[in-house]
């Protein structure tokens, strides 16, 4: 199937936001990892430096003229700097302190003042403090007669530095790097969502899927109802009072299109399946049968999913005389004796009450063909709910007995390529393909310009495809 890498209208804002929310722990974990990594690298490569500082004032001996002192400070700044940085003074400092000093000393004049700033920078705060104190104590012995007409007075005494004076670029940017790490993970999650080849909204289904979309069933949350003093989840059936009108009407519209397709092609047996589990195929099959029953059609609903049967749970069947379909397939009992009928539903049902490990032992093409011929003589329509194609090959066996196949596709669930491969299998078995039912699709949060909703989608396809 020729297809662009992705199209903007195939992106669901709601689905993207929910993916980000579900993966929030990964974003937080990534941000925390970046924070710890930056801190670890900082501790490994960072070499702190501590600076002790003193402020000195230059005064000219025998003069009280401020202008003269200012001029002298400006002229003598370089001289003072050379003296404080001289090897002779450093040697004298080492002798005074009694240990080698690893650090630098600098002296700079404060612009337009007669003040000097003396700084010592060392890897240890104690050494920086001892360094500057010893320099202030011993500079006159080294300078000798250089400052015969000038003197230095301490305006601000040096203090032991309490924190490093050189900032770490890693620490300065730690918050930024942490945020970028979290955003990077969020971007990866977004890209994985965008390039995940699934059906994300109804607008993209007709372009992605190789077949006709027969309807869109909106997502409906199961509600709890109290039965026999216990709360139980109510199945999403058309005749249930707890389902929404939108869900019920969408299901009926979908059934009408499927019925029209079958009537036009003179078909009676519809096989309902999906690619993966939990796509809602059993509920869709049940509602198709119920909708046909509302039209007073004689309908047989067959639970052909022998591995994980669900129809008896959906209809909450509590029959005392429970005869499973596998016994009918084995020839142990007649299908007429195994059928269940309730006036409320107005459909006949063949249930499988328990899962079996190897359905291949009872699923025989000859047996199914014989049963289907008998069902066709007695019923208007036969709806078969079988196991997903990704779970087993049971669906292919049922296809041989069916007239047409309907695939249920859940929003953002199965890979489109796998879905279309199943369609190819249907055609290879020389069976008709009725199309797709998009199930459990959520309403989009933000509609882009030109995008239509579910109702518009259904009306448009009714007009285009009859």
Coordinates of N, CA and C in Angstrom, one line a residue, residues 16-243:
X16 N -2.2 11.7 21.4 CA -0.8 12.1 21.7 C -0.7 12.6 23.2
X17 N -1.7 13.4 23.6 CA -1.6 13.8 25.0 C -1.7 12.7 26.0
X18 N -2.5 11.7 25.7 CA -2.6 10.5 26.6 C -1.4 9.7 26.6
X19 N -0.7 9.6 25.5 CA 0.5 8.9 25.4 C 1.6 9.6 26.3
X20 N 1.6 10.9 26.2 CA 2.6 11.7 27.0 C 2.2 11.5 28.5
X21 N 0.9 11.5 28.8 CA 0.5 11.3 30.2 C 0.9 9.9 30.7
X22 N 0.7 8.9 29.9 CA 1.0 7.5 30.3 C 2.5 7.3 30.5
X23 N 3.3 8.1 29.7 CA 4.7 8.0 29.7 C 5.4 9.1 30.6
X24 N 4.6 9.7 31.4 CA 5.1 10.8 32.2 C 6.2 10.3 33.1
X25 N 6.1 9.1 33.6 CA 7.2 8.6 34.5 C 8.5 8.5 33.7
X26 N 8.5 8.2 32.4 CA 9.7 8.1 31.6 C 10.3 9.5 31.5
X27 N 9.4 10.5 31.3 CA 9.9 11.9 31.2 C 10.6 12.3 32.5
X28 N 9.9 12.0 33.6 CA 10.5 12.4 34.9 C 11.8 11.7 35.2
X29 N 11.8 10.4 34.8 CA 13.0 9.6 35.1 C 14.1 10.1 34.2
X30 N 13.9 10.4 33.0 CA 14.9 11.0 32.1 C 15.5 12.3 32.7
X31 N 14.6 13.2 33.1 CA 15.0 14.5 33.7 C 15.8 14.2 34.9
X32 N 15.4 13.3 35.8 CA 16.2 13.0 37.0 C 17.5 12.4 36.7
X33 N 17.6 11.6 35.7 CA 18.8 11.0 35.2 C 19.8 12.0 34.7
X34 N 19.3 13.0 33.9 CA 20.1 14.1 33.4 C 20.6 14.9 34.6
X35 N 19.8 15.2 35.6 CA 20.2 16.0 36.8 C 21.3 15.3 37.5
X36 N 21.2 14.0 37.7 CA 22.2 13.2 38.4 C 23.5 13.1 37.6
X37 N 23.3 12.9 36.3 CA 24.5 12.8 35.4 C 25.3 14.1 35.4
X38 N 24.6 15.2 35.3 CA 25.3 16.5 35.3 C 26.0 16.7 36.6
X39 N 25.3 16.4 37.7 CA 25.9 16.6 39.0 C 27.1 15.7 39.2
X40 N 27.0 14.4 38.7 CA 28.2 13.5 38.8 C 29.4 14.0 37.9
X41 N 29.1 14.5 36.7 CA 30.2 15.0 35.8 C 30.8 16.2 36.5
X42 N 29.9 17.1 37.1 CA 30.4 18.3 37.7 C 31.4 17.9 38.9
X43 N 31.0 17.0 39.7 CA 31.8 16.6 40.8 C 33.2 15.9 40.3
X44 N 33.1 15.3 39.1 CA 34.3 14.7 38.6 C 35.3 15.6 38.0
X45 N 34.8 16.6 37.3 CA 35.7 17.5 36.5 C 35.9 18.9 37.2
X46 N 35.1 19.2 38.1 CA 35.1 20.6 38.6 C 36.2 20.8 39.7
X47 N 37.0 21.8 39.5 CA 38.1 22.1 40.5 C 37.8 23.5 41.0
X48 N 37.3 23.6 42.3 CA 36.9 24.9 42.8 C 38.1 25.8 43.2
X49 N 37.8 27.1 43.1 CA 38.8 28.1 43.4 C 38.2 29.0 44.4
X50 N 39.0 29.5 45.4 CA 38.5 30.4 46.4 C 39.3 31.6 46.4
X51 N 38.7 32.8 46.5 CA 39.3 34.1 46.4 C 39.1 34.9 47.7
X52 N 40.2 35.3 48.2 CA 40.2 36.2 49.4 C 40.5 37.6 48.9
X53 N 39.8 38.6 49.4 CA 40.0 40.0 48.8 C 40.1 41.0 49.9
X54 N 41.0 42.0 49.6 CA 41.1 43.2 50.5 C 41.1 44.4 49.7
X55 N 40.6 45.5 50.3 CA 40.6 46.8 49.6 C 41.6 47.7 50.3
X56 N 42.5 48.3 49.5 CA 43.6 49.2 50.1 C 43.4 50.6 49.5
X57 N 43.8 51.6 50.3 CA 43.8 53.0 49.8 C 45.2 53.5 49.8
X58 N 45.6 54.2 48.7 CA 46.9 54.7 48.4 C 46.9 56.2 48.9
X59 N 47.8 56.5 49.7 CA 47.9 57.9 50.2 C 49.4 58.3 50.0
X60 N 49.6 59.6 49.7 CA 50.9 60.2 49.5 C 51.3 60.8 50.8
X61 N 52.5 60.5 51.2 CA 53.0 61.0 52.5 C 53.3 62.5 52.5
X62 N 52.8 63.1 53.5 CA 53.0 64.6 53.6 C 52.0 65.4 52.8
X63 N 51.1 64.8 52.1 CA 50.1 65.5 51.3 C 48.7 65.1 51.7
X64 N 47.8 66.1 51.8 CA 46.4 65.9 52.0 C 45.6 66.1 50.8
X65 N 46.2 66.4 49.7 CA 45.5 66.7 48.5 C 44.9 65.4 47.9
X66 N 43.6 65.4 47.8 CA 42.9 64.2 47.2 C 43.3 63.9 45.8
X67 N 43.4 65.0 45.0 CA 43.8 64.9 43.6 C 45.1 64.2 43.4
X68 N 46.1 64.7 44.3 CA 47.5 64.1 44.3 C 47.5 62.6 44.6
X69 N 46.7 62.2 45.6 CA 46.6 60.8 46.0 C 46.0 60.0 44.9
X70 N 45.0 60.6 44.2 CA 44.3 59.9 43.1 C 45.2 59.6 42.0
X71 N 46.0 60.6 41.6 CA 47.0 60.5 40.6 C 48.1 59.5 40.9
X72 N 48.5 59.5 42.2 CA 49.6 58.6 42.6 C 49.1 57.2 42.6
X73 N 47.8 56.9 43.0 CA 47.2 55.6 43.0 C 47.2 55.1 41.5
X74 N 46.8 55.9 40.6 CA 46.7 55.5 39.2 C 48.1 55.2 38.7
X75 N 49.1 56.0 39.1 CA 50.5 55.7 38.6 C 51.1 54.5 39.2
X76 N 50.8 54.3 40.5 CA 51.5 53.2 41.2 C 50.8 51.9 41.1
X77 N 49.6 51.8 40.5 CA 48.8 50.5 40.5 C 49.7 49.4 39.9
X78 N 50.3 49.7 38.7 CA 51.1 48.7 38.0 C 52.3 48.3 38.9
X79 N 52.9 49.3 39.6 CA 54.0 49.0 40.4 C 53.6 48.0 41.5
X80 N 52.5 48.4 42.2 CA 52.0 47.5 43.3 C 51.8 46.1 42.8
X81 N 51.2 46.0 41.6 CA 50.8 44.7 41.1 C 52.1 43.9 40.8
X82 N 53.1 44.5 40.3 CA 54.4 43.8 40.1 C 55.0 43.3 41.4
X83 N 54.9 44.2 42.4 CA 55.5 43.8 43.7 C 54.7 42.6 44.3
X84 N 53.4 42.7 44.3 CA 52.6 41.6 44.9 C 52.8 40.3 44.2
X85 N 53.1 40.4 42.9 CA 53.2 39.2 42.1 C 54.7 38.7 41.9
X86 N 55.6 39.4 42.5 CA 57.0 39.1 42.4 C 57.4 37.8 43.0
X87 N 58.4 37.1 42.5 CA 58.9 35.9 43.1 C 59.5 36.1 44.5
X88 N 60.0 37.3 44.7 CA 60.6 37.6 46.0 C 59.6 37.6 47.1
X89 N 58.4 38.2 46.8 CA 57.3 38.2 47.8 C 56.8 36.8 48.0
X90 N 56.6 36.1 46.9 CA 56.1 34.7 47.1 C 57.0 33.9 47.9
X91 N 58.3 34.0 47.7 CA 59.3 33.3 48.5 C 59.2 33.7 50.0
X92 N 59.0 35.0 50.2 CA 58.9 35.4 51.6 C 57.6 34.9 52.2
X93 N 56.5 34.8 51.5 CA 55.2 34.3 52.0 C 55.4 32.9 52.3
X94 N 56.1 32.1 51.5 CA 56.2 30.7 51.8 C 57.0 30.5 53.1
X95 N 58.0 31.3 53.3 CA 58.8 31.2 54.5 C 57.9 31.6 55.7
X96 N 57.1 32.6 55.5 CA 56.2 33.1 56.6 C 55.2 32.1 57.0
X97 N 54.5 31.5 56.0 CA 53.5 30.6 56.3 C 54.0 29.2 56.6
X98 N 55.1 28.8 56.0 CA 55.7 27.5 56.3 C 55.2 26.4 55.4
X99 N 54.5 26.7 54.3 CA 54.0 25.7 53.4 C 53.9 26.4 52.0
X100 N 54.0 25.5 51.0 CA 53.9 26.0 49.6 C 52.5 26.4 49.3
X101 N 52.4 27.6 48.7 CA 51.1 28.1 48.3 C 50.8 27.9 46.8
X102 N 49.7 27.2 46.5 CA 49.3 27.0 45.1 C 48.2 28.0 44.8
X103 N 48.5 29.1 44.2 CA 47.5 30.1 43.9 C 48.1 31.3 43.2
X104 N 47.2 32.2 42.9 CA 47.6 33.5 42.2 C 47.2 34.7 43.0
X105 N 48.0 35.8 42.8 CA 47.7 37.0 43.5 C 47.6 38.1 42.5
X106 N 46.7 39.0 42.6 CA 46.5 40.1 41.7 C 46.2 41.4 42.4
X107 N 46.6 42.5 41.8 CA 46.3 43.8 42.4 C 45.8 44.8 41.3
X108 N 44.6 45.3 41.4 CA 44.1 46.2 40.4 C 43.6 47.5 41.0
X109 N 43.7 48.6 40.3 CA 43.2 49.9 40.7 C 41.7 50.0 40.4
X110 N 40.9 50.6 41.3 CA 39.5 50.9 41.1 C 39.5 52.2 40.3
X111 N 38.9 52.2 39.2 CA 38.8 53.4 38.3 C 38.4 54.6 39.0
X112 N 39.2 55.7 38.7 CA 38.8 57.1 39.2 C 38.8 57.2 40.7
X113 N 39.5 56.3 41.4 CA 39.7 56.3 42.8 C 41.1 56.1 43.2
X114 N 41.5 56.3 44.5 CA 42.8 56.0 44.9 C 42.8 54.7 45.7
X115 N 41.9 53.8 45.3 CA 41.7 52.5 45.9 C 42.3 51.4 45.1
X116 N 42.8 50.3 45.8 CA 43.3 49.2 45.1 C 42.6 47.9 45.6
X117 N 42.4 46.9 44.8 CA 41.8 45.7 45.2 C 42.9 44.6 45.1
X118 N 43.2 43.9 46.2 CA 44.1 42.9 46.3 C 43.4 41.5 46.4
X119 N 43.7 40.6 45.5 CA 43.0 39.3 45.5 C 44.0 38.2 45.5
X120 N 43.7 37.1 46.2 CA 44.4 35.9 46.1 C 43.5 34.7 45.8
X121 N 43.8 33.9 44.9 CA 43.0 32.8 44.5 C 43.7 31.5 44.6
X122 N 43.1 30.6 45.4 CA 43.8 29.3 45.7 C 42.7 28.2 45.6
X123 N 43.1 26.9 45.5 CA 42.1 25.8 45.5 C 41.6 25.5 46.9
X124 N 42.1 26.2 47.9 CA 41.7 25.9 49.3 C 41.4 27.3 49.9
X125 N 40.3 27.4 50.6 CA 39.9 28.7 51.2 C 40.9 29.2 52.3
X126 N 41.4 28.2 53.1 CA 42.4 28.5 54.1 C 43.7 29.1 53.5
X127 N 44.2 28.5 52.4 CA 45.4 29.0 51.8 C 45.2 30.4 51.2
X128 N 44.0 30.6 50.6 CA 43.7 32.0 50.1 C 43.8 33.0 51.2
X129 N 43.3 32.7 52.3 CA 43.3 33.7 53.4 C 44.7 33.9 54.0
X130 N 45.4 32.8 54.2 CA 46.8 32.9 54.6 C 47.7 33.7 53.6
X131 N 47.4 33.4 52.3 CA 48.2 34.0 51.2 C 48.0 35.6 51.3
X132 N 46.8 36.1 51.3 CA 46.6 37.5 51.3 C 47.1 38.2 52.5
X133 N 46.9 37.6 53.7 CA 47.4 38.2 54.9 C 48.9 38.3 55.0
X134 N 49.6 37.2 54.5 CA 51.1 37.2 54.5 C 51.6 38.3 53.5
X135 N 50.8 38.4 52.3 CA 51.2 39.4 51.3 C 51.1 40.8 51.9
X136 N 50.1 41.1 52.6 CA 49.9 42.4 53.2 C 50.9 42.7 54.3
X137 N 51.4 41.6 55.0 CA 52.3 41.7 56.0 C 53.8 41.9 55.5
X138 N 54.1 41.3 54.4 CA 55.5 41.3 54.0 C 55.8 42.1 52.7
X139 N 54.8 42.8 52.1 CA 55.1 43.5 50.9 C 56.1 44.6 51.1
X140 N 56.1 45.3 52.2 CA 57.0 46.5 52.4 C 58.4 46.0 52.5
X141 N 58.7 44.8 53.0 CA 60.1 44.4 53.1 C 60.7 44.1 51.7
X142 N 59.8 43.6 50.8 CA 60.2 43.3 49.4 C 60.3 44.6 48.6
X143 N 59.4 45.5 48.8 CA 59.4 46.7 48.0 C 60.5 47.7 48.3
X144 N 61.0 47.6 49.6 CA 62.1 48.5 50.1 C 61.7 50.0 49.8
X145 N 62.4 50.7 49.0 CA 62.2 52.1 48.8 C 61.3 52.5 47.6
X146 N 60.6 51.5 47.1 CA 59.7 51.8 45.9 C 58.6 52.7 46.4
X147 N 58.1 52.5 47.6 CA 57.0 53.3 48.1 C 57.4 54.3 49.1
X148 N 58.6 54.9 48.8 CA 59.1 55.9 49.8 C 58.1 57.1 50.0
X149 N 57.4 57.5 49.0 CA 56.5 58.6 49.1 C 55.1 58.2 49.1
X150 N 54.8 57.0 49.2 CA 53.4 56.5 49.2 C 53.2 55.4 50.3
X151 N 52.0 55.3 50.7 CA 51.8 54.2 51.7 C 50.4 53.6 51.4
X152 N 50.2 52.3 51.9 CA 49.0 51.6 51.7 C 48.3 51.4 53.1
X153 N 47.0 51.6 53.1 CA 46.2 51.4 54.3 C 45.1 50.5 53.9
X154 N 44.8 49.5 54.8 CA 43.7 48.6 54.6 C 42.4 49.2 54.9
X155 N 41.5 49.2 53.9 CA 40.1 49.8 54.1 C 39.2 48.6 54.5
X156 N 39.4 47.5 53.8 CA 38.5 46.3 54.1 C 39.4 45.1 54.3
X157 N 39.3 44.6 55.5 CA 40.1 43.4 55.9 C 39.7 42.2 55.1
X158 N 40.6 41.3 54.8 CA 40.3 40.1 54.1 C 39.5 39.1 55.0
X159 N 38.7 38.3 54.4 CA 37.9 37.2 55.1 C 38.2 35.9 54.5
X160 N 38.0 34.9 55.3 CA 38.1 33.5 54.8 C 36.9 33.2 53.8
X161 N 37.2 33.0 52.5 CA 36.1 32.7 51.6 C 35.3 31.5 52.0
X162 N 33.9 31.7 51.9 CA 33.0 30.6 52.3 C 32.5 29.7 51.1
X163 N 32.7 30.2 49.9 CA 32.3 29.4 48.7 C 33.2 29.7 47.6
X164 N 33.2 28.8 46.6 CA 34.1 29.0 45.4 C 33.8 30.3 44.7
X165 N 34.8 30.8 44.1 CA 34.6 32.1 43.3 C 34.4 31.8 41.8
X166 N 34.8 30.5 41.4 CA 34.6 30.2 40.0 C 33.4 29.4 39.8
X167 N 32.4 29.9 39.0 CA 31.2 29.1 38.8 C 31.4 28.0 37.8
X168 N 30.7 26.9 38.1 CA 30.7 25.7 37.2 C 29.6 25.9 36.1
X169 N 30.1 25.8 34.9 CA 29.1 26.0 33.8 C 28.1 24.9 33.8
X170 N 28.5 23.7 34.3 CA 27.5 22.6 34.3 C 26.4 22.9 35.3
X171 N 26.8 23.4 36.5 CA 25.8 23.7 37.5 C 24.9 24.9 37.1
X172 N 25.5 25.9 36.4 CA 24.7 27.0 36.0 C 23.7 26.5 35.0
X173 N 24.0 25.5 34.2 CA 23.1 25.1 33.1 C 22.4 23.8 33.5
X174 N 22.5 23.4 34.8 CA 21.9 22.1 35.2 C 20.4 22.1 35.0
X175 N 19.7 23.1 35.4 CA 18.2 23.2 35.2 C 17.9 23.2 33.7
X176 N 18.6 23.9 32.9 CA 18.4 23.9 31.5 C 18.6 22.5 30.9
X177 N 19.7 21.9 31.2 CA 20.0 20.5 30.7 C 18.9 19.5 31.2
X178 N 18.5 19.7 32.4 CA 17.4 18.7 32.9 C 16.1 18.9 32.1
X179 N 15.8 20.2 31.9 CA 14.6 20.5 31.1 C 14.7 19.9 29.7
X180 N 15.9 20.1 29.1 CA 16.1 19.6 27.7 C 16.0 18.1 27.7
X181 N 16.5 17.4 28.7 CA 16.4 16.0 28.8 C 15.0 15.5 28.8
X182 N 14.2 16.2 29.7 CA 12.8 15.8 29.8 C 12.0 16.1 28.5
X183 N 12.3 17.2 27.9 CA 11.7 17.6 26.6 C 12.1 16.6 25.5
X184 N 13.4 16.2 25.5 CA 13.9 15.2 24.5 C 13.1 13.9 24.6
X185 N 12.9 13.4 25.8 CA 12.2 12.2 26.0 C 10.7 12.4 25.5
X186 N 10.1 13.6 25.9 CA 8.8 13.8 25.4 C 8.7 13.9 23.9
X187 N 9.8 14.4 23.2 CA 9.8 14.4 21.8 C 9.9 13.0 21.2
X188 N 10.7 12.2 21.9 CA 10.8 10.8 21.4 C 9.4 10.1 21.5
X189 N 8.7 10.3 22.6 CA 7.4 9.7 22.8 C 6.5 10.1 21.7
X190 N 6.5 11.5 21.4 CA 5.6 12.0 20.4 C 6.0 11.4 19.0
X191 N 7.2 11.2 18.7 CA 7.6 10.6 17.4 C 7.2 9.2 17.4
X192 N 7.4 8.4 18.5 CA 6.9 7.0 18.5 C 5.4 6.9 18.3
X193 N 4.7 7.9 18.8 CA 3.2 7.9 18.6 C 2.9 8.2 17.2
X194 N 3.6 9.2 16.6 CA 3.3 9.6 15.3 C 3.6 8.5 14.2
X195 N 4.7 7.9 14.4 CA 5.1 6.8 13.5 C 4.6 5.4 13.8
X196 N 3.8 5.3 14.9 CA 3.2 4.0 15.2 C 2.1 3.8 14.2
X197 N 2.2 2.8 13.4 CA 1.3 2.6 12.2 C 0.0 2.0 12.7
X198 N -0.8 2.7 13.3 CA -2.2 2.3 13.8 C -3.2 3.3 13.3
X199 N -4.5 2.9 13.4 CA -5.5 3.8 13.0 C -5.8 4.7 14.2
X200 N -5.5 6.0 14.1 CA -5.6 6.9 15.2 C -6.9 7.8 15.2
X201 N -7.5 8.0 14.1 CA -8.8 8.7 14.0 C -9.5 8.3 12.8
X202 N -10.8 8.5 12.8 CA -11.6 8.1 11.6 C -11.2 8.7 10.3
X203 N -10.6 9.9 10.4 CA -10.3 10.6 9.1 C -9.2 9.9 8.3
X204 N -8.4 9.1 9.0 CA -7.3 8.5 8.3 C -7.6 7.0 7.9
X205 N -8.7 6.5 8.4 CA -9.1 5.1 8.3 C -9.2 4.7 6.8
X206 N -10.0 5.5 6.0 CA -10.2 5.2 4.6 C -9.0 5.2 3.8
X207 N -8.0 6.0 4.2 CA -6.7 6.1 3.5 C -5.8 4.9 3.9
X208 N -5.8 4.5 5.1 CA -4.9 3.5 5.6 C -5.4 2.1 5.4
X209 N -6.7 1.9 5.5 CA -7.2 0.5 5.5 C -7.6 0.1 4.0
X210 N -7.4 -1.1 3.7 CA -7.7 -1.6 2.4 C -9.1 -2.2 2.4
X211 N -10.1 -1.3 2.4 CA -11.5 -1.7 2.4 C -12.4 -0.6 2.9
X212 N -13.7 -0.9 2.9 CA -14.7 0.1 3.2 C -14.9 0.1 4.7
X213 N -15.0 1.4 5.2 CA -15.3 1.6 6.6 C -16.9 1.6 6.8
X214 N -17.4 0.6 7.5 CA -18.9 0.5 7.6 C -19.5 1.4 8.7
X215 N -18.6 1.8 9.6 CA -19.2 2.6 10.7 C -18.1 2.9 11.8
X216 N -18.4 3.9 12.6 CA -17.5 4.3 13.7 C -18.3 4.2 15.0
X217 N -17.9 3.4 15.9 CA -18.5 3.2 17.2 C -17.8 4.0 18.2
X218 N -18.4 5.1 18.8 CA -17.6 5.9 19.8 C -17.3 5.1 21.0
X219 N -16.3 5.5 21.7 CA -15.9 4.9 23.0 C -17.0 5.0 24.0
X220 N -17.3 4.0 24.7 CA -18.3 4.0 25.7 C -17.8 3.3 26.9
X221 N -17.7 4.0 28.0 CA -17.2 3.4 29.3 C -18.3 2.5 29.9
X222 N -17.9 1.3 30.3 CA -18.8 0.4 30.9 C -19.2 1.0 32.3
X223 N -20.5 0.9 32.6 CA -21.0 1.4 33.9 C -21.3 0.2 34.8
X224 N -21.2 0.5 36.1 CA -21.5 -0.5 37.1 C -23.0 -0.4 37.5
X225 N -23.6 -1.5 37.6 CA -25.0 -1.6 38.1 C -25.0 -2.6 39.2
X226 N -25.9 -2.4 40.1 CA -26.1 -3.2 41.3 C -27.0 -4.4 41.0
X227 N -26.5 -5.6 41.2 CA -27.3 -6.8 41.0 C -27.0 -7.8 42.1
X228 N -28.1 -8.1 42.8 CA -28.0 -9.1 43.9 C -26.9 -8.5 44.9
X229 N -27.1 -7.2 45.2 CA -26.3 -6.6 46.2 C -24.8 -6.5 45.9
X230 N -24.5 -6.7 44.6 CA -23.1 -6.6 44.1 C -23.1 -5.7 42.9
X231 N -22.0 -4.9 42.8 CA -21.8 -4.1 41.6 C -21.1 -4.8 40.5
X232 N -21.7 -4.8 39.3 CA -21.2 -5.5 38.2 C -21.2 -4.5 37.0
X233 N -20.2 -4.8 36.1 CA -20.1 -4.0 34.9 C -21.2 -4.4 33.9
X234 N -21.9 -3.5 33.4 CA -22.9 -3.8 32.4 C -22.4 -3.8 31.0
X235 N -22.7 -4.9 30.3 CA -22.3 -5.0 28.9 C -22.8 -3.9 28.0
X236 N -22.1 -3.6 27.0 CA -22.5 -2.5 26.1 C -23.4 -3.0 25.0
X237 N -24.6 -3.3 25.3 CA -25.6 -3.9 24.4 C -26.6 -2.8 24.0
X238 N -27.1 -2.9 22.8 CA -28.1 -1.9 22.3 C -29.3 -1.8 23.2
X239 N -29.8 -3.0 23.7 CA -31.0 -3.0 24.5 C -30.7 -2.7 26.0
X240 N -29.5 -2.3 26.3 CA -29.2 -2.0 27.7 C -29.6 -0.5 28.0
X241 N -30.3 -0.2 29.1 CA -30.7 1.1 29.4 C -29.5 2.1 29.8
X242 N -28.3 1.5 30.0 CA -27.2 2.3 30.5 C -26.3 2.9 29.4
X243 N -26.5 2.4 28.2 CA -25.6 2.9 27.1 C -26.2 4.2 26.6

